[in-house]
Backbone as JSON, one array per atom type, in Angstrom:
{
  "sequence": "MEKVMSISKSSQVEEDLPQLPSSSSSTSSSYKLFSRRFFSLHGRDLFAASANWFLVDVVFYTSNLLLSQILNVSNKPHNVYDSAFEVAKVAATVAVCSTIPGYWFTVYFIDRVGRVKIQIMGFFLMAVVYLVAGIPYSWYRSDHGYTSNKGFVVLYGLIFFFSNFGPNTTTFIIPAELFPARFRSTCHGISGAAGKLGAIVGTVGFLWGTKRDEEHKDVFPDVKRVRIAFLILGGVCIAGVLVTYFCTRETMGRSLEENEEDEICAYSSAPGSPSASELPTITTQAIVF",
  "N": [[-11.16, 10.21, 25.06], [-12.69, 12.53, 25.06], [-10.9, 14.27, 23.86], [-10.66, 13.16, 21.36], [-13.26, 13.34, 20.31], [-13.8, 16.04, 20.55], [-15.21, 17.25, 22.72], [-16.5, 18.13, 25.88], [-18.21, 17.17, 27.88], [-19.97, 14.29, 28.75], [-22.57, 14.48, 28.53], [-23.37, 15.68, 26.28], [-22.95, 13.87, 24.26], [-24.94, 12.16, 25.14], [-27.23, 13.43, 24.3], [-27.2, 13.08, 21.61], [-27.77, 10.49, 21.37], [-29.99, 8.09, 20.06], [-33.47, 7.65, 20.83], [-34.55, 4.66, 21.63], [-37.27, 2.56, 20.54], [-39.6, 1.13, 22.81], [-40.85, -1.17, 22.19], [-40.65, -4.42, 20.68], [-39.59, -4.04, 18.13], [-37.06, -3.45, 17.28], [-34.14, -4.51, 15.59], [-32.23, -5.9, 17.05], [-33.49, -7.71, 18.51], [-35.12, -9.04, 16.86], [-35.11, -11.51, 15.68], [-34.14, -14.9, 16.34], [-31.25, -16.89, 17.04], [-30.59, -19.46, 14.52], [-33.12, -19.42, 13.59], [-35.78, -19.07, 11.11], [-35.62, -16.53, 9.85], [-32.93, -15.99, 10.48], [-31.42, -17.94, 9.0], [-32.18, -17.12, 6.42], [-30.91, -14.7, 6.22], [-28.27, -14.98, 6.99], [-27.57, -17.75, 6.45], [-26.21, -18.63, 4.09], [-23.67, -17.47, 4.62], [-22.83, -18.69, 6.99], [-22.6, -21.32, 6.19], [-20.62, -21.09, 4.25], [-18.39, -20.13, 5.71], [-18.13, -22.34, 7.58], [-17.79, -24.49, 5.95], [-15.53, -23.82, 4.53], [-13.5, -23.7, 6.43], [-13.57, -26.32, 7.4], [-12.7, -27.77, 5.22], [-10.11, -26.67, 4.71], [-8.74, -27.5, 7.01], [-8.83, -30.19, 6.81], [-6.97, -30.62, 4.76], [-4.62, -29.21, 5.95], [-3.97, -30.44, 8.42], [-3.58, -33.13, 7.68], [-1.45, -32.85, 6.02], [0.49, -31.91, 7.81], [0.8, -34.16, 9.47], [1.62, -36.0, 7.7], [4.18, -35.09, 7.17], [6.5, -36.06, 8.73], [6.56, -38.61, 7.7], [6.86, -38.94, 5.02], [9.07, -37.41, 4.35], [12.71, -37.61, 4.37], [13.8, -37.85, 7.32], [15.65, -38.99, 8.98], [18.4, -41.18, 8.43], [19.19, -43.48, 9.96], [18.09, -43.6, 12.8], [19.09, -43.44, 16.19], [17.68, -43.89, 18.51], [14.48, -43.42, 19.96], [14.44, -40.8, 20.81], [16.25, -39.45, 19.39], [15.08, -39.79, 16.8], [12.58, -38.31, 17.14], [13.84, -35.74, 17.57], [14.88, -35.31, 15.08], [12.53, -35.2, 13.54], [11.32, -33.03, 14.63], [13.05, -31.04, 14.01], [12.98, -30.91, 11.09], [10.18, -30.12, 10.95], [10.44, -27.64, 12.19], [12.09, -26.37, 10.42], [10.46, -26.34, 8.08], [8.53, -24.61, 9.07], [9.84, -22.15, 9.52], [10.72, -21.52, 6.87], [8.39, -21.62, 5.33], [5.79, -21.7, 6.54], [5.62, -19.4, 8.49], [6.47, -17.21, 6.85], [4.23, -17.25, 5.09], [2.2, -16.36, 6.71], [3.22, -13.8, 7.04], [2.96, -12.64, 4.49], [0.22, -12.76, 4.11], [-0.66, -10.86, 6.04], [0.43, -8.62, 5.02], [-0.82, -8.3, 2.47], [-3.56, -8.64, 2.79], [-5.41, -6.52, 3.21], [-5.11, -5.27, 0.91], [-5.44, -6.89, -1.37], [-7.57, -8.51, -0.64], [-9.78, -10.65, 1.26], [-11.21, -12.84, 0.13], [-10.1, -13.2, -2.35], [-7.32, -13.95, -1.8], [-8.03, -16.24, -0.32], [-9.08, -17.82, -2.38], [-6.88, -17.98, -4.12], [-4.97, -19.31, -2.51], [-6.15, -21.71, -2.0], [-6.39, -22.75, -4.68], [-3.67, -22.79, -5.62], [-2.55, -24.54, -3.67], [-3.98, -26.86, -4.48], [-2.83, -27.22, -7.13], [-0.1, -27.76, -6.37], [-0.31, -30.19, -4.92], [-1.34, -31.93, -7.01], [0.93, -31.77, -8.71], [2.8, -32.77, -7.12], [1.72, -35.29, -6.35], [0.89, -36.9, -8.57], [3.32, -37.7, -10.02], [4.48, -39.15, -7.83], [5.91, -41.56, -7.26], [8.24, -41.2, -8.55], [9.62, -39.37, -7.06], [10.22, -40.8, -4.81], [12.67, -42.67, -2.89], [14.76, -45.51, -2.72], [14.49, -46.44, -0.11], [12.03, -45.85, 0.8], [11.45, -43.39, 1.68], [11.05, -39.83, 0.96], [13.48, -38.14, -0.53], [14.02, -36.24, -2.53], [15.02, -33.07, -3.49], [13.48, -31.27, -4.89], [10.88, -32.15, -4.41], [10.73, -31.63, -1.66], [10.76, -28.86, -1.72], [8.37, -28.34, -3.0], [6.59, -29.46, -1.08], [6.87, -27.73, 0.93], [5.85, -25.53, -0.22], [3.21, -26.03, -0.02], [2.5, -25.55, 2.68], [3.15, -22.76, 2.71], [1.34, -21.64, 0.93], [-0.95, -22.36, 2.28], [-0.97, -20.85, 4.66], [-0.72, -18.23, 3.46], [-3.21, -17.89, 2.64], [-6.15, -19.98, 2.84], [-5.79, -20.95, 5.53], [-5.39, -18.76, 7.1], [-7.29, -16.85, 6.47], [-9.7, -18.07, 6.92], [-10.31, -17.94, 9.66], [-10.55, -15.28, 9.9], [-12.45, -14.16, 8.34], [-15.18, -15.26, 9.33], [-15.28, -13.65, 11.63], [-15.97, -11.23, 10.91], [-18.21, -11.19, 9.22], [-20.73, -11.72, 10.55], [-23.48, -10.29, 12.41], [-23.21, -8.47, 15.65], [-24.43, -9.8, 17.89], [-24.65, -12.49, 17.07], [-22.03, -13.14, 16.39], [-19.83, -14.39, 17.89], [-20.83, -16.85, 18.36], [-21.34, -17.96, 15.75], [-18.75, -17.86, 14.78], [-17.59, -19.67, 16.43], [-19.03, -22.07, 15.65], [-18.16, -22.37, 13.15], [-15.38, -22.64, 13.56], [-15.62, -25.2, 15.01], [-16.37, -26.83, 12.96], [-14.1, -26.76, 11.54], [-12.44, -28.28, 13.29], [-13.59, -30.74, 13.02], [-12.91, -31.19, 10.45], [-10.18, -31.65, 10.97], [-10.18, -33.99, 12.34], [-11.1, -35.69, 10.27], [-8.92, -35.44, 8.67], [-6.99, -36.59, 10.13], [-7.74, -39.24, 10.31], [-7.56, -39.79, 7.49], [-4.8, -39.63, 7.38], [-4.0, -41.81, 8.85], [-4.98, -43.84, 7.11], [-3.48, -43.3, 4.82], [-0.85, -43.86, 5.46], [-0.53, -46.41, 5.92], [1.09, -49.52, 5.97], [2.59, -51.24, 3.26], [1.49, -54.34, 2.07], [2.88, -56.18, 0.62], [5.51, -55.26, 0.64], [7.06, -54.89, 3.4], [9.08, -53.34, 4.33], [8.87, -50.92, 3.23], [7.65, -47.76, 3.74], [5.51, -44.94, 3.84], [2.89, -46.71, 1.97], [3.33, -46.28, -1.61], [1.28, -46.02, -3.5], [-1.04, -45.46, -1.84], [-0.1, -42.93, -0.77], [-0.08, -41.54, -3.05], [-2.75, -41.41, -3.82], [-3.82, -40.28, -1.64], [-2.74, -37.51, -1.9], [-3.95, -36.89, -4.29], [-6.61, -36.79, -3.6], [-6.49, -34.79, -1.49], [-5.89, -32.64, -3.2], [-8.22, -32.47, -4.56], [-9.92, -31.7, -2.55], [-8.94, -29.2, -2.07], [-9.74, -27.97, -4.48], [-12.54, -28.09, -4.06], [-12.65, -26.15, -2.15], [-12.05, -23.91, -3.34], [-14.23, -23.62, -5.08], [-16.46, -23.4, -3.21], [-15.54, -21.05, -1.76], [-15.62, -19.11, -4.02], [-18.4, -19.07, -4.93], [-19.84, -18.79, -2.62], [-18.81, -17.17, -0.59], [-18.59, -13.9, 0.9], [-17.05, -10.93, 0.27], [-15.21, -8.9, 2.77], [-13.36, -6.92, 2.87], [-12.29, -3.69, 3.6], [-14.7, -2.93, 4.85], [-16.28, -1.91, 7.73], [-17.35, -3.25, 10.87], [-19.64, -2.07, 11.67], [-20.74, -1.29, 9.22], [-21.48, -3.87, 8.25], [-23.4, -4.57, 9.94], [-25.27, -2.54, 9.17], [-26.05, -3.56, 6.65], [-27.36, -5.8, 7.34], [-29.6, -4.61, 8.63], [-30.77, -3.36, 6.47], [-31.41, -5.55, 4.87], [-33.27, -6.74, 6.62], [-35.29, -4.8, 6.88], [-36.26, -4.86, 4.4], [-37.67, -7.01, 4.23], [-40.91, -8.69, 4.07], [-43.5, -7.37, 6.12], [-41.7, -6.19, 7.95], [-40.34, -3.29, 9.61], [-39.73, -0.21, 7.76], [-36.46, 1.14, 6.48], [-36.41, 3.71, 7.12], [-37.9, 3.92, 9.4], [-36.59, 2.68, 11.38], [-34.28, 3.13, 14.15], [-31.8, 5.66, 14.01], [-28.23, 5.96, 14.35], [-25.92, 8.17, 15.26], [-22.49, 8.97, 14.35], [-21.0, 9.88, 16.54], [-22.4, 8.75, 18.64], [-21.96, 6.1, 18.07], [-19.2, 5.86, 18.59], [-19.21, 6.62, 21.24]],
  "CA": [[-12.41, 10.25, 24.38], [-12.95, 13.94, 24.99], [-9.9, 14.82, 22.86], [-11.11, 12.63, 20.02], [-14.57, 13.82, 19.93], [-13.78, 17.48, 20.79], [-16.3, 17.64, 23.63], [-16.2, 18.25, 27.32], [-19.07, 16.55, 28.8], [-20.57, 13.11, 28.17], [-24.07, 14.72, 28.28], [-23.51, 16.16, 24.8], [-23.19, 12.7, 23.6], [-26.35, 11.54, 25.37], [-28.27, 14.16, 23.56], [-27.23, 12.54, 20.32], [-28.22, 9.05, 21.4], [-31.43, 7.86, 19.71], [-34.44, 7.05, 21.78], [-34.96, 3.4, 21.0], [-38.55, 2.31, 20.96], [-39.65, 0.2, 23.88], [-41.38, -2.44, 21.62], [-39.58, -5.33, 20.16], [-39.4, -3.87, 16.66], [-35.64, -3.35, 17.05], [-33.57, -5.6, 14.85], [-31.35, -6.58, 17.88], [-34.18, -8.89, 19.14], [-36.21, -9.44, 16.05], [-35.15, -12.95, 15.4], [-33.16, -15.67, 17.14], [-30.19, -17.9, 16.27], [-31.13, -20.64, 13.87], [-34.45, -19.11, 13.14], [-35.81, -18.98, 9.63], [-35.02, -15.37, 9.46], [-31.41, -16.04, 10.48], [-30.84, -18.59, 7.75], [-32.36, -16.41, 5.11], [-29.86, -13.57, 6.14], [-26.89, -15.46, 7.28], [-27.43, -19.14, 6.27], [-25.02, -18.9, 3.21], [-22.4, -17.05, 5.17], [-22.42, -19.63, 7.96], [-22.26, -22.43, 5.41], [-19.31, -20.8, 3.5], [-17.32, -20.15, 6.73], [-17.92, -23.61, 8.05], [-17.22, -25.48, 4.85], [-14.08, -23.57, 4.03], [-12.69, -24.08, 7.54], [-13.5, -27.8, 7.43], [-11.86, -28.13, 4.03], [-8.73, -26.33, 4.88], [-8.25, -28.27, 8.2], [-8.56, -31.62, 6.26], [-5.73, -30.4, 4.13], [-3.57, -28.78, 6.82], [-3.71, -31.42, 9.52], [-3.05, -34.35, 7.04], [-0.11, -32.43, 5.53], [1.45, -31.86, 8.99], [1.04, -35.47, 10.01], [2.34, -36.74, 6.61], [5.49, -34.56, 7.08], [7.57, -36.83, 9.21], [6.47, -39.99, 7.22], [7.3, -38.88, 3.66], [10.43, -36.81, 4.16], [13.77, -38.42, 4.97], [14.15, -37.07, 8.51], [16.92, -39.64, 9.44], [18.56, -42.42, 7.76], [19.25, -44.5, 10.93], [17.83, -42.97, 14.13], [19.71, -44.37, 17.1], [16.69, -44.26, 19.47], [13.31, -42.73, 19.82], [14.68, -39.38, 21.09], [17.0, -38.96, 18.17], [14.1, -39.68, 15.75], [11.77, -37.15, 17.53], [14.44, -34.65, 17.33], [14.98, -35.06, 13.65], [11.21, -34.82, 12.99], [11.01, -31.6, 15.13], [14.05, -30.21, 13.19], [12.29, -30.74, 9.85], [9.11, -29.34, 11.11], [10.79, -26.2, 12.41], [12.62, -25.76, 9.05], [9.31, -25.95, 7.18], [7.73, -23.48, 9.65], [10.56, -20.96, 9.28], [10.87, -21.26, 5.55], [7.14, -21.65, 4.63], [4.61, -21.34, 7.36], [5.68, -18.11, 9.0], [6.49, -16.23, 5.69], [2.98, -17.2, 4.51], [1.46, -15.4, 7.46], [3.62, -12.38, 6.81], [2.41, -12.26, 3.24], [-1.24, -12.5, 4.35], [-0.8, -9.6, 6.83], [0.76, -7.43, 4.15], [-1.71, -8.28, 1.32], [-5.09, -9.01, 3.11], [-6.27, -5.3, 3.07], [-4.76, -4.66, -0.37], [-5.93, -7.91, -2.28], [-8.94, -8.96, -0.24], [-9.85, -11.99, 1.9], [-11.82, -13.85, -0.76], [-9.17, -13.54, -3.44], [-6.32, -14.59, -1.04], [-8.49, -17.59, 0.04], [-9.18, -18.64, -3.61], [-5.52, -18.22, -4.59], [-4.34, -20.34, -1.56], [-6.77, -23.13, -2.25], [-6.01, -23.12, -5.93], [-2.19, -23.04, -5.72], [-2.38, -25.82, -2.98], [-4.32, -27.96, -5.36], [-1.79, -27.39, -8.13], [1.09, -28.34, -5.8], [-0.71, -31.52, -4.63], [-1.35, -32.6, -8.13], [2.18, -31.85, -9.24], [3.64, -33.78, -6.2], [1.16, -36.54, -6.26], [0.85, -37.71, -9.82], [4.63, -38.42, -10.22], [5.06, -39.32, -6.58], [6.72, -42.72, -7.2], [9.55, -40.84, -9.06], [10.27, -38.79, -6.07], [10.55, -41.77, -3.78], [13.99, -43.31, -2.84], [14.72, -46.95, -2.59], [14.21, -46.83, 1.23], [10.74, -45.64, 1.06], [11.42, -41.93, 2.02], [11.27, -38.9, -0.11], [14.62, -37.23, -0.38], [14.25, -35.37, -3.58], [14.98, -31.66, -3.02], [12.4, -30.69, -5.51], [9.77, -32.51, -3.63], [10.89, -30.9, -0.33], [10.24, -27.48, -2.02], [7.02, -28.54, -3.32], [5.88, -29.64, 0.09], [7.07, -26.49, 1.62], [4.96, -24.56, -0.83], [1.79, -26.38, 0.54], [2.34, -24.74, 3.93], [3.29, -21.33, 2.31], [0.04, -21.16, 0.4], [-1.99, -22.6, 3.17], [-1.06, -19.77, 5.44], [-0.95, -17.13, 2.65], [-4.47, -18.34, 2.03], [-7.26, -20.22, 3.81], [-5.44, -21.2, 6.8], [-5.49, -17.56, 7.83], [-8.53, -16.11, 6.13], [-11.0, -18.81, 7.42], [-10.72, -17.53, 11.06], [-10.74, -13.84, 9.91], [-13.86, -13.86, 7.66], [-16.27, -15.33, 10.24], [-15.26, -12.64, 12.64], [-16.35, -9.95, 10.12], [-19.43, -11.47, 8.46], [-21.95, -11.83, 11.23], [-23.84, -9.2, 13.42], [-22.54, -8.64, 16.86], [-25.1, -10.7, 18.76], [-24.28, -13.82, 16.62], [-20.59, -13.15, 15.89], [-18.98, -15.36, 18.66], [-21.46, -18.27, 18.18], [-21.16, -18.4, 14.45], [-17.39, -18.18, 14.72], [-17.43, -21.0, 17.18], [-19.59, -23.13, 14.84], [-17.3, -22.49, 11.94], [-14.2, -23.32, 14.17], [-15.86, -26.55, 15.33], [-16.34, -27.51, 11.64], [-12.62, -27.03, 11.2], [-11.86, -29.39, 14.16], [-14.09, -31.94, 12.54], [-11.94, -31.6, 9.4], [-9.03, -32.05, 11.55], [-10.41, -35.43, 12.58], [-11.09, -36.38, 9.01], [-7.5, -35.44, 8.07], [-6.16, -37.59, 10.9], [-8.22, -40.5, 9.83], [-7.01, -39.96, 6.26], [-3.44, -39.92, 7.59], [-3.83, -43.23, 9.2], [-5.07, -44.65, 5.92], [-2.48, -43.08, 3.84], [0.46, -44.23, 5.94], [-0.51, -47.95, 6.17], [2.16, -50.31, 5.32], [2.4, -52.07, 2.02], [1.42, -55.74, 2.54], [3.97, -56.98, -0.07], [6.91, -54.73, 1.0], [6.93, -54.34, 4.74], [10.07, -52.42, 4.67], [8.51, -49.54, 2.59], [6.66, -47.08, 4.62], [4.11, -45.6, 3.6], [2.69, -47.25, 0.62], [3.37, -45.36, -2.58], [-0.06, -45.87, -4.09], [-1.81, -44.78, -0.88], [0.23, -41.52, -0.6], [-0.38, -40.81, -4.29], [-4.23, -41.22, -3.78], [-4.1, -39.13, -0.63], [-2.33, -36.28, -2.51], [-4.94, -36.42, -5.28], [-7.76, -36.29, -2.79], [-6.31, -33.38, -0.96], [-5.96, -31.64, -4.28], [-9.61, -32.32, -4.89], [-10.46, -30.93, -1.37], [-8.7, -27.77, -2.32], [-10.61, -27.49, -5.63], [-13.79, -27.75, -3.37], [-12.48, -24.9, -1.28], [-11.99, -22.75, -4.47], [-15.68, -23.41, -5.48], [-17.18, -22.75, -2.03], [-15.15, -19.68, -1.71], [-16.05, -18.35, -5.17], [-19.69, -19.0, -5.07], [-20.52, -18.56, -1.42], [-18.06, -16.31, 0.42], [-18.7, -12.56, 0.71], [-15.79, -10.14, 0.55], [-15.43, -8.1, 3.84], [-12.43, -6.03, 2.9], [-12.7, -2.28, 3.57], [-15.93, -2.71, 5.47], [-16.29, -1.95, 9.19], [-18.35, -4.1, 11.49], [-20.86, -1.37, 11.62], [-21.5, -1.38, 7.86], [-22.09, -5.14, 8.1], [-24.66, -4.47, 10.78], [-26.22, -1.85, 8.42], [-26.46, -4.42, 5.64], [-28.37, -6.64, 8.03], [-30.84, -3.79, 8.94], [-31.4, -3.2, 5.14], [-32.04, -6.82, 4.5], [-34.33, -6.97, 7.47], [-36.29, -3.94, 6.59], [-36.8, -5.1, 3.1], [-38.48, -8.35, 4.32], [-42.37, -8.35, 4.21], [-43.95, -7.19, 7.43], [-40.67, -5.56, 8.8], [-40.31, -1.84, 9.48], [-38.82, 0.22, 6.74], [-35.29, 1.67, 7.0], [-36.7, 5.11, 7.69], [-38.66, 3.69, 10.66], [-35.63, 2.17, 12.26], [-33.61, 4.28, 14.79], [-30.47, 5.85, 13.4], [-27.25, 6.21, 15.35], [-24.89, 9.04, 14.81], [-21.16, 8.56, 14.53], [-20.6, 10.12, 17.84], [-23.08, 7.82, 19.47], [-21.33, 4.76, 17.91], [-17.88, 5.95, 19.21], [-19.42, 6.65, 22.66]],
  "C": [[-12.78, 11.68, 24.05], [-12.16, 14.62, 23.82], [-10.39, 14.47, 21.51], [-12.31, 13.36, 19.56], [-14.79, 15.41, 20.11], [-14.91, 18.02, 21.59], [-15.87, 17.5, 24.96], [-16.9, 17.52, 28.24], [-19.82, 15.47, 27.99], [-22.16, 13.43, 27.85], [-24.34, 15.2, 26.94], [-23.71, 14.99, 23.97], [-24.51, 12.1, 23.87], [-27.42, 12.24, 24.66], [-28.38, 13.62, 22.15], [-27.83, 11.18, 20.28], [-29.72, 9.05, 20.95], [-32.23, 7.31, 20.8], [-35.11, 5.79, 21.2], [-36.36, 3.06, 21.47], [-38.64, 1.21, 21.94], [-40.32, -1.14, 23.38], [-40.24, -3.19, 21.05], [-39.33, -5.27, 18.73], [-37.96, -3.76, 16.34], [-35.09, -4.6, 16.52], [-32.76, -6.49, 15.88], [-32.06, -7.75, 18.52], [-35.22, -9.36, 18.17], [-36.26, -10.94, 15.7], [-33.98, -13.62, 16.15], [-32.16, -16.41, 16.34], [-30.88, -19.02, 15.75], [-32.62, -20.46, 13.5], [-34.48, -19.08, 11.62], [-35.29, -17.79, 9.1], [-33.45, -15.36, 9.5], [-30.86, -16.83, 9.39], [-31.14, -17.87, 6.55], [-31.35, -15.2, 5.03], [-28.48, -14.09, 6.2], [-26.61, -16.87, 7.06], [-26.16, -19.3, 5.39], [-23.68, -18.47, 3.84], [-21.85, -18.08, 6.13], [-21.91, -20.86, 7.22], [-20.88, -22.22, 4.86], [-18.21, -20.89, 4.57], [-17.14, -21.54, 7.34], [-17.24, -24.58, 7.06], [-15.82, -25.14, 4.65], [-13.11, -23.89, 5.26], [-12.54, -25.61, 7.71], [-12.59, -28.22, 6.41], [-10.38, -27.87, 4.27], [-7.97, -27.18, 5.98], [-8.02, -29.69, 7.8], [-7.31, -31.59, 5.64], [-4.54, -30.26, 5.19], [-3.15, -29.8, 7.78], [-3.13, -32.73, 8.84], [-1.68, -34.01, 6.57], [0.89, -32.38, 6.68], [1.8, -33.28, 9.42], [1.88, -36.32, 9.01], [3.86, -36.29, 6.68], [6.54, -35.45, 7.49], [7.65, -38.22, 8.47], [6.98, -40.05, 5.77], [8.6, -38.27, 3.42], [11.48, -37.58, 4.92], [14.32, -37.66, 6.11], [15.53, -37.71, 9.1], [17.1, -40.9, 8.84], [18.58, -43.54, 8.87], [19.18, -43.81, 12.31], [18.26, -43.98, 15.21], [18.61, -44.83, 18.14], [15.47, -43.37, 19.1], [13.47, -41.25, 19.98], [15.4, -38.8, 19.93], [15.95, -38.78, 16.92], [13.1, -38.53, 16.0], [12.44, -35.87, 17.27], [14.63, -34.24, 15.88], [13.64, -34.59, 12.96], [10.92, -33.28, 13.38], [11.91, -30.62, 14.37], [13.4, -29.85, 11.78], [11.05, -29.9, 9.92], [9.31, -27.85, 11.41], [11.43, -25.59, 11.16], [11.47, -25.28, 8.15], [8.58, -24.68, 7.74], [8.48, -22.18, 9.42], [10.55, -20.53, 7.86], [9.43, -21.07, 4.79], [5.92, -21.07, 5.43], [4.53, -19.84, 7.85], [5.68, -17.11, 7.91], [5.02, -16.17, 5.1], [2.11, -16.27, 5.35], [1.79, -13.95, 7.23], [2.98, -11.86, 5.52], [0.93, -11.96, 3.36], [-1.46, -11.09, 5.12], [-0.55, -8.39, 5.96], [-0.37, -7.27, 2.99], [-3.18, -8.24, 1.68], [-5.84, -7.75, 2.99], [-5.91, -4.54, 1.68], [-5.44, -5.6, -1.55], [-7.4, -8.28, -1.91], [-8.84, -10.46, 0.38], [-10.32, -13.14, 0.9], [-10.75, -14.23, -1.86], [-7.91, -14.28, -2.87], [-6.72, -15.97, -0.83], [-8.43, -18.41, -1.3], [-7.82, -18.9, -4.21], [-4.85, -19.33, -3.89], [-4.9, -21.64, -1.91], [-6.32, -23.64, -3.66], [-4.51, -23.63, -6.07], [-1.88, -24.36, -4.82], [-2.81, -27.01, -3.82], [-3.36, -28.23, -6.46], [-0.59, -28.07, -7.56], [0.78, -29.85, -5.39], [-0.69, -32.32, -5.81], [0.04, -32.73, -8.74], [3.06, -32.89, -8.4], [3.02, -35.16, -6.23], [1.2, -37.4, -7.42], [2.17, -38.44, -10.06], [5.33, -38.85, -8.87], [6.09, -40.45, -6.51], [8.14, -42.3, -7.7], [10.25, -40.09, -7.99], [10.94, -39.75, -4.95], [12.0, -42.38, -3.99], [13.72, -44.77, -2.66], [14.42, -47.34, -1.11], [12.89, -46.32, 1.71], [10.39, -44.12, 1.54], [11.57, -41.09, 0.8], [12.39, -38.01, 0.2], [14.99, -36.25, -1.45], [14.09, -33.97, -3.25], [13.82, -30.92, -3.6], [11.06, -30.92, -4.85], [9.64, -31.85, -2.38], [10.21, -29.47, -0.53], [8.79, -27.47, -2.25], [6.09, -28.59, -2.07], [5.88, -28.48, 1.0], [6.08, -25.39, 1.14], [3.48, -24.77, -0.37], [1.59, -25.52, 1.77], [2.4, -23.24, 3.73], [1.85, -20.82, 1.92], [-1.13, -21.45, 1.32], [-2.12, -21.4, 4.11], [-1.16, -18.34, 4.67], [-2.25, -17.53, 1.82], [-5.46, -18.67, 3.07], [-7.07, -20.49, 5.25], [-5.47, -19.87, 7.77], [-6.77, -16.86, 7.67], [-9.77, -16.78, 6.72], [-11.33, -18.46, 8.78], [-10.87, -15.98, 11.04], [-12.12, -13.53, 9.35], [-15.04, -14.06, 8.65], [-16.46, -14.34, 11.35], [-15.81, -11.27, 12.17], [-17.77, -10.04, 9.48], [-20.74, -11.19, 9.33], [-22.26, -10.62, 12.23], [-23.34, -9.53, 14.74], [-23.09, -9.73, 17.82], [-24.93, -12.24, 18.29], [-22.81, -14.12, 16.35], [-19.82, -14.29, 16.47], [-19.54, -16.77, 18.29], [-21.19, -18.76, 16.84], [-19.57, -18.69, 14.16], [-17.0, -19.46, 15.32], [-17.93, -22.22, 16.32], [-18.6, -23.46, 13.69], [-15.82, -23.08, 12.52], [-14.46, -24.86, 14.55], [-15.95, -27.4, 14.16], [-14.96, -27.71, 11.24], [-12.07, -28.17, 12.03], [-12.42, -30.74, 13.57], [-13.31, -32.28, 11.19], [-10.7, -32.02, 9.84], [-9.04, -33.65, 11.8], [-10.4, -36.26, 11.28], [-9.65, -36.49, 8.43], [-6.74, -36.36, 8.84], [-6.61, -39.05, 10.55], [-7.55, -40.84, 8.46], [-5.5, -40.19, 6.39], [-3.17, -41.21, 7.89], [-3.96, -44.19, 8.08], [-3.91, -44.59, 4.99], [-1.07, -43.45, 4.16], [0.48, -45.69, 6.2], [0.44, -48.56, 5.38], [1.67, -51.1, 4.14], [2.44, -53.56, 2.52], [2.46, -56.59, 1.82], [5.32, -56.39, 0.24], [6.72, -54.08, 2.36], [7.98, -53.33, 5.2], [9.89, -50.94, 4.14], [7.45, -48.96, 3.41], [6.7, -45.48, 4.26], [4.09, -46.13, 2.18], [2.63, -46.08, -0.43], [1.92, -44.96, -3.25], [-1.03, -45.16, -3.15], [-1.45, -43.28, -0.75], [-0.19, -40.81, -1.87], [-1.87, -40.47, -4.35], [-4.51, -40.24, -2.83], [-3.79, -37.74, -1.15], [-3.46, -35.84, -3.45], [-6.19, -36.03, -4.62], [-7.66, -35.09, -2.16], [-6.35, -32.33, -1.98], [-7.45, -31.37, -4.69], [-10.37, -31.59, -3.79], [-10.1, -29.59, -1.65], [-9.51, -27.19, -3.48], [-12.02, -27.22, -5.03], [-13.78, -26.54, -2.64], [-12.62, -23.67, -2.24], [-13.49, -22.55, -4.86], [-16.61, -22.82, -4.34], [-16.81, -21.21, -1.81], [-15.75, -18.68, -2.82], [-17.6, -18.04, -5.21], [-20.47, -18.53, -3.73], [-20.04, -17.62, -0.35], [-18.2, -14.86, 0.01], [-17.41, -11.99, 1.06], [-16.15, -9.18, 1.79], [-14.27, -6.96, 3.87], [-12.85, -4.58, 2.71], [-14.05, -2.0, 4.13], [-15.76, -2.75, 6.95], [-17.44, -2.92, 9.61], [-19.68, -3.35, 11.43], [-21.64, -1.35, 10.24], [-22.03, -2.85, 7.6], [-23.41, -5.21, 8.88], [-25.74, -3.66, 9.87], [-26.82, -2.75, 7.27], [-27.6, -5.44, 6.16], [-29.68, -5.9, 8.23], [-31.45, -3.64, 7.5], [-32.11, -4.49, 4.7], [-33.32, -7.12, 5.42], [-35.54, -6.06, 7.12], [-37.02, -4.05, 5.24], [-37.74, -6.45, 3.09], [-39.89, -7.94, 4.51], [-42.68, -8.39, 5.71], [-42.89, -6.63, 8.41], [-40.81, -4.04, 8.56], [-39.34, -1.43, 8.34], [-37.55, 0.77, 7.37], [-35.44, 3.01, 7.7], [-37.32, 5.05, 9.15], [-37.65, 3.21, 11.77], [-34.81, 3.32, 12.83], [-32.25, 4.39, 14.09], [-29.47, 6.26, 14.46], [-26.23, 7.1, 14.66], [-23.45, 8.46, 15.01], [-20.69, 8.86, 15.87], [-21.16, 9.23, 18.82], [-22.39, 6.42, 19.3], [-19.94, 4.74, 18.71], [-18.1, 5.95, 20.67], [-19.84, 5.15, 23.14]]
}
């Protein structure tokens, strides 16, 4: 620390530290979580983070669970172990070809393109893939009830690629950058809990979408149900585009301290609050210290 700051004693830093007032006028204790002031400053951000995480988990978990049901993992599995191995092999192939590269693309582009643009792009392209795969879904199906068309397999892989090169990555990055330090962990946890609720909804949707056809017991799952499920998932992705576009703020290129400064400015501009000049200022050395 001394090398970075070009000082030899910590007392020099202490001299730069502001003398905070003893009263409760500091913004660090000016309002509580879920207070009216909190919702006026961070309500939209919390809604956007929670809603986007909910929507992407509905799509992501449903797609993962449907994977082994709609792809031809094995023509005649000899036993449950062979069947499980084939399912795992297909899932690993999708992960290597789609899921992991999607993360790589996000890591490379997230500070070049921005979180919001990547999230909108991911939601939108996932919606396009769901519609392209869902509307003519019966054409992709084989006579045995499974999907063996190579084009469909590629489309299904693109869902996972744009999920990770999109909202499945950005939804847990944005909440960690939007909120002030004293609320950051709690708001991130609330957003994550909303995502797990979306996972439950996706699981229920999977159970509905894979229900057997009453007229053709040998066909699994029902073509109409899968088509409807794909169209619903496409609609969920469109909802994610709208929530991201209208409610989500961009955090690219901004430090956590800058987000704190935005909160101070918003707080000081409210009626009855101290002005920005009356609030204590912190030097760069003090922040580093």
